[in-house]
Every structure is written in C-alpha cells, then in structure tokens.
mmCIF file of C-alpha atoms in Angstrom:
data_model
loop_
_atom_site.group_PDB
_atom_site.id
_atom_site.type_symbol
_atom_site.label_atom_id
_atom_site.label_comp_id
_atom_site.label_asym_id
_atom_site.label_seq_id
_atom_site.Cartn_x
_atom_site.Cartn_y
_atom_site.Cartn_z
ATOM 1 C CA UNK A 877 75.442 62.012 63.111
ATOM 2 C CA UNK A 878 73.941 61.548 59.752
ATOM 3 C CA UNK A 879 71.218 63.820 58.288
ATOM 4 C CA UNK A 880 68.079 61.004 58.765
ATOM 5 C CA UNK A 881 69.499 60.662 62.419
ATOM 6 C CA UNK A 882 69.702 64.471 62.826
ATOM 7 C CA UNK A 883 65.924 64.458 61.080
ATOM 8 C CA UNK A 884 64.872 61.859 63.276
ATOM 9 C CA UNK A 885 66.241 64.041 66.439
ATOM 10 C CA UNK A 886 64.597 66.822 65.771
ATOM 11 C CA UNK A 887 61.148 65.258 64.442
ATOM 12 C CA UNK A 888 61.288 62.926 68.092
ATOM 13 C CA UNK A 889 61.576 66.968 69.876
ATOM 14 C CA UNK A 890 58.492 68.140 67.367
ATOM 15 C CA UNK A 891 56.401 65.219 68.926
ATOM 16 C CA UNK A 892 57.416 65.822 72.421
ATOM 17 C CA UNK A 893 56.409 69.291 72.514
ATOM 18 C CA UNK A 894 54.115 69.883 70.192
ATOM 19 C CA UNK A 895 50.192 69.897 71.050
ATOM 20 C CA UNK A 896 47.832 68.807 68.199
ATOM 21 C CA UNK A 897 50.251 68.163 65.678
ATOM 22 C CA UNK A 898 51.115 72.228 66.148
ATOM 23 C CA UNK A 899 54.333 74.059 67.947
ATOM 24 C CA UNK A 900 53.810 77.108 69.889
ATOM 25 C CA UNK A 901 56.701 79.515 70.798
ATOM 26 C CA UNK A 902 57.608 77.946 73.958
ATOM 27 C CA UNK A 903 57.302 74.539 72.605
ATOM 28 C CA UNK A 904 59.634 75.464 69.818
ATOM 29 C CA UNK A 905 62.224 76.883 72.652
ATOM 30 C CA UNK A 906 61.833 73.604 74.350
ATOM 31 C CA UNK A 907 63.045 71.893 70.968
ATOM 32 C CA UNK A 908 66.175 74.142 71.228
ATOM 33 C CA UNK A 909 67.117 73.624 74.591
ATOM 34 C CA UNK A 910 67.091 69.950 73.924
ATOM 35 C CA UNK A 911 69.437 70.833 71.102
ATOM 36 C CA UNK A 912 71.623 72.995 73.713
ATOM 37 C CA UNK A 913 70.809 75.800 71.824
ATOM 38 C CA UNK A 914 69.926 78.772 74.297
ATOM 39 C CA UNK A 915 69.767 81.457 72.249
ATOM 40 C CA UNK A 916 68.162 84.735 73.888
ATOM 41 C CA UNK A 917 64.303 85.114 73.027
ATOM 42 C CA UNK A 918 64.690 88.071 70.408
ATOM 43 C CA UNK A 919 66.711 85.068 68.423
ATOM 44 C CA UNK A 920 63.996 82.568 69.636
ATOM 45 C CA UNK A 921 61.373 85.019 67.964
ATOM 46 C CA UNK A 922 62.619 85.752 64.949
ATOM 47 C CA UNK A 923 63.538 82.350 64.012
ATOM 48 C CA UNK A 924 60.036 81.280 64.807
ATOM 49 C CA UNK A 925 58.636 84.012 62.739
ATOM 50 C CA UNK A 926 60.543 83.307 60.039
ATOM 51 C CA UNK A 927 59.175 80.150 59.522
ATOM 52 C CA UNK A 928 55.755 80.624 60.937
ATOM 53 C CA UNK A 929 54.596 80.961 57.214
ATOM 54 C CA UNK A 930 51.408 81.000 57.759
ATOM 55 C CA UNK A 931 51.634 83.165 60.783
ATOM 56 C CA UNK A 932 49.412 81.502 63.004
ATOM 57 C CA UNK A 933 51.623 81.498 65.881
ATOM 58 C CA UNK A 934 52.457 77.775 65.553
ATOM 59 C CA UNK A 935 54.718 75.849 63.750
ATOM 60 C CA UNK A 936 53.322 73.270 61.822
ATOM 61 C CA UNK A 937 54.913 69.897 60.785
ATOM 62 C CA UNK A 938 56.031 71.203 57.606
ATOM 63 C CA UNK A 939 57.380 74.515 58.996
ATOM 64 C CA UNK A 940 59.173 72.702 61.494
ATOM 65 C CA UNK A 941 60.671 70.494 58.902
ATOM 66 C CA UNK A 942 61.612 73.395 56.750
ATOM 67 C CA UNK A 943 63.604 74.793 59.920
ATOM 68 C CA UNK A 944 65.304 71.202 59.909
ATOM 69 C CA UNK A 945 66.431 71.449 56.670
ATOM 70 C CA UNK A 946 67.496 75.047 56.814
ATOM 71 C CA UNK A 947 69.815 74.155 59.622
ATOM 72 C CA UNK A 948 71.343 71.513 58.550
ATOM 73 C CA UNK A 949 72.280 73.502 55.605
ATOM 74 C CA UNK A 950 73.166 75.880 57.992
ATOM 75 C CA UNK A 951 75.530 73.128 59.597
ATOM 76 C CA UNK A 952 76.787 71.888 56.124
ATOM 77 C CA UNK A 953 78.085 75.153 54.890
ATOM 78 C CA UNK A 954 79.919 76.159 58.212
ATOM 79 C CA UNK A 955 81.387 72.571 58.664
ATOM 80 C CA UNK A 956 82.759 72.779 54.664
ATOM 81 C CA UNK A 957 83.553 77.121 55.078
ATOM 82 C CA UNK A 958 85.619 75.964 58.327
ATOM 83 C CA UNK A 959 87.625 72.972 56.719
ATOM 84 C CA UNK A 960 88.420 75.247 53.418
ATOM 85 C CA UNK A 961 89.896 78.073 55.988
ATOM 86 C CA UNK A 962 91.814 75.246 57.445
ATOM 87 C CA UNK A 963 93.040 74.144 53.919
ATOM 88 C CA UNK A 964 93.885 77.939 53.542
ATOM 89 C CA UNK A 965 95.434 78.391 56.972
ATOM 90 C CA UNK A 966 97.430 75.020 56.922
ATOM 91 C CA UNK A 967 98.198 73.790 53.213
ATOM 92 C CA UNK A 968 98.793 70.576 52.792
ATOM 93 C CA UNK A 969 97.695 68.812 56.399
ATOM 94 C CA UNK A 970 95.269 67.212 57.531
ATOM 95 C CA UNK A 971 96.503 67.700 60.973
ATOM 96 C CA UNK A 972 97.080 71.166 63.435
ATOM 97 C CA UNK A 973 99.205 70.935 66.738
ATOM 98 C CA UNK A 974 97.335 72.542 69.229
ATOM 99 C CA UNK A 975 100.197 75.201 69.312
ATOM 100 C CA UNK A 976 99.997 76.221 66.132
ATOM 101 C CA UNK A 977 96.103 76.633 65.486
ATOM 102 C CA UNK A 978 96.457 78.922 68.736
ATOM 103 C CA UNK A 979 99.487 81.044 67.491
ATOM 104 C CA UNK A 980 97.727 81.135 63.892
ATOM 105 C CA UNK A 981 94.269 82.917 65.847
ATOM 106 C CA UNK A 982 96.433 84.783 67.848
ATOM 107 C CA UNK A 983 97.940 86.090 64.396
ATOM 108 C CA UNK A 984 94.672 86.513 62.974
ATOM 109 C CA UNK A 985 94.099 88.999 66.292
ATOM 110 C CA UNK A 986 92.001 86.740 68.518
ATOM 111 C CA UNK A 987 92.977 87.845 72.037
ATOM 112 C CA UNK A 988 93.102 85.671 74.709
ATOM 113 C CA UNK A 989 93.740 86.779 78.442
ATOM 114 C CA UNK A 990 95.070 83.741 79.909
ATOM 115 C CA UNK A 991 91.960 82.496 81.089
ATOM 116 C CA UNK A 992 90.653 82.193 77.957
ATOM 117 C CA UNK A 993 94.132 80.807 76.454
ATOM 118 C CA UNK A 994 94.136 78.179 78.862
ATOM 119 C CA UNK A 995 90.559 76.944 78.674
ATOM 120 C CA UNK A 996 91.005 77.178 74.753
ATOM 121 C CA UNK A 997 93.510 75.062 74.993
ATOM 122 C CA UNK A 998 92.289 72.496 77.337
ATOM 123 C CA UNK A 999 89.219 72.392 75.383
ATOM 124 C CA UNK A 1000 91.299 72.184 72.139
ATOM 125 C CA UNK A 1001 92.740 69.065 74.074
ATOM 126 C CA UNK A 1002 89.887 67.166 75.078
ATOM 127 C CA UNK A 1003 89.131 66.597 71.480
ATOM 128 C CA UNK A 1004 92.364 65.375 70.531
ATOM 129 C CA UNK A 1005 90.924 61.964 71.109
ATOM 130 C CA UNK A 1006 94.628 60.103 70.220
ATOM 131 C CA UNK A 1007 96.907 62.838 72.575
ATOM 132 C CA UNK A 1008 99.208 63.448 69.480
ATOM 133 C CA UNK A 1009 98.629 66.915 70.445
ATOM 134 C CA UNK A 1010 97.291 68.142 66.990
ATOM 135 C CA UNK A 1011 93.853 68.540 65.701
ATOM 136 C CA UNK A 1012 92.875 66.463 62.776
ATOM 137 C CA UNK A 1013 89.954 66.764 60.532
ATOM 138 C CA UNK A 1014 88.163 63.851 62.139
ATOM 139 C CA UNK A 1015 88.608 65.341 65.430
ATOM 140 C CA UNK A 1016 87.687 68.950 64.461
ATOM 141 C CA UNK A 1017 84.301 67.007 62.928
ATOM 142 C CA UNK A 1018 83.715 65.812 66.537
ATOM 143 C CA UNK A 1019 84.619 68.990 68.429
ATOM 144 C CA UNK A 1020 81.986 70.549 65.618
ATOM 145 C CA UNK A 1021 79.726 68.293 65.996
ATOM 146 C CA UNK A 1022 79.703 67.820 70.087
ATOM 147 C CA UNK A 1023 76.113 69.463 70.183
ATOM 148 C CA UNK A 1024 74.794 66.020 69.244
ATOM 149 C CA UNK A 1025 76.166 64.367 72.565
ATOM 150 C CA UNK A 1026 73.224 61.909 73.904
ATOM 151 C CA UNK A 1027 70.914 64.556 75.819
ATOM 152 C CA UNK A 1028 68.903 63.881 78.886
ATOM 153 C CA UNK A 1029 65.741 61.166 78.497
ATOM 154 C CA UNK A 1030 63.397 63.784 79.848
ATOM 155 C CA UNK A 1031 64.602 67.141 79.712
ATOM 156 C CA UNK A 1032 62.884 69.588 81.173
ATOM 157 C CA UNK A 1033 61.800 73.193 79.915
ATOM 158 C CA UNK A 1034 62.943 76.213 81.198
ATOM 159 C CA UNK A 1035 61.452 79.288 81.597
#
C-alpha cells in the first residue's frame, strides 16, 4: 500500500473512534487493533504520551497525524535496513531459497526447536507466491507488508 492509502487508513480509524474531533487512550488502542497491532498497554501508554503534546489526554487530529507519519517512517527505515542486510547477507540476488535464508539465521544463532523451524518455514512458504521455493524482494515486500491485509468492516474493541 502506498503512503496516501496508508494515510487514508489510518485517518478512516481516527474518525471511527474518535469523539469530538479528539482520541482518548482507548480510542487510540482501538486504532491499533484495527492495525493488528496489540501491543501490551505500557507500549499503548507511552506511545500515546509521546505524542499527546499537549497533554490533555487526547490525541488531537494533528497528533494523530504526527503518529502517522512517524510510523511510516518507522516502516520505511525497517523495510530499506532489512533489504540492505539482505544485500549484505546474499550479494548479488534478488532471490533467497527458503533453505538458505533459514541456514543463514541459524548461522547468525537464531534457534529454532522444530516447532518453530517448521512453522518458519511454512510461513516462509506461504509467501512464496510463485512456489520457486525462494524468497524474492517482491515477496519479502508482501510478507512485510501483510499487516495491511483488508481488516474486518466493523471491528470491534477489546478490552
């Protein structure tokens, strides 16, 4: 998804939740959840406070928007820091087999028990939209990007 879609996404949430053009803590949660984030409520609370400028215990328009743009930069910089540790990792491709990404973490000393080796693996797989059994950079871009999946019409908060 583009940036103006992503802006759009977000500023749709803002209006759903928000009660006289203001977002309260839970509100702001709400906004998350829709975004599959679920972090726990320490996170939730510092990240409201640090944009609560004003710190009126509500997140305006503009502070809202100024967490937008703060985590889409977020997004940007992990998206580019992850595809220049791939061009360090793997020189000279634009494409991993499955195999090797695994043996290269494994190198790196990610453990897996082989629980976790198998579900990294099948969820390595499910993005390897073409079944060449590598990872390419247009399919680590959607396995990056799969928090922006359609989400429910009318999601519901949660306590």
């Amino acid at each position: 998804m583009d940036e103006s879609g992503d802006v759009a996404k977000y500023q749709q949430y803002f209006e759903r939740f928000a009660v006289d053009g203001q977002l309260d803590k839970q509100g702001f949660r709400s906004v998350l959840q829709c975004l599959e984030i679920d972090p726990p409520q320490r996170v939730v609370d510092d990240m409201f406070a640090e944009h609560d400028k004003d710190e009126s215990s509500q997140l305006s328009q503009d502070e809202f928007y100024e967490w937008i743009k703060d985590r889409l930069k977020s997004k940007s910089e992990m998206r580019d820091s992850l595809m220049q540790s791939l061009d360090i990792l793997f020189p000279g491709t634009d494409r991993v087999p499955i195999d090797d990404l695994l043996a290269k973490l494994s190198e790196l000393g990610e453990t897996f028990d082989e629980t976790e080796a198998a579900y990294a693996r099948m969820t390595l797989e499910e993005f390897d939209s073409n079944n060449d059994g590598a990872i390419d950079k247009s399919e680590l871009m959607n396995c990056f990007y799969s928090d922006e999946m359609p989400q429910e019409e009318n999601p519901e908060t949660v306590e």
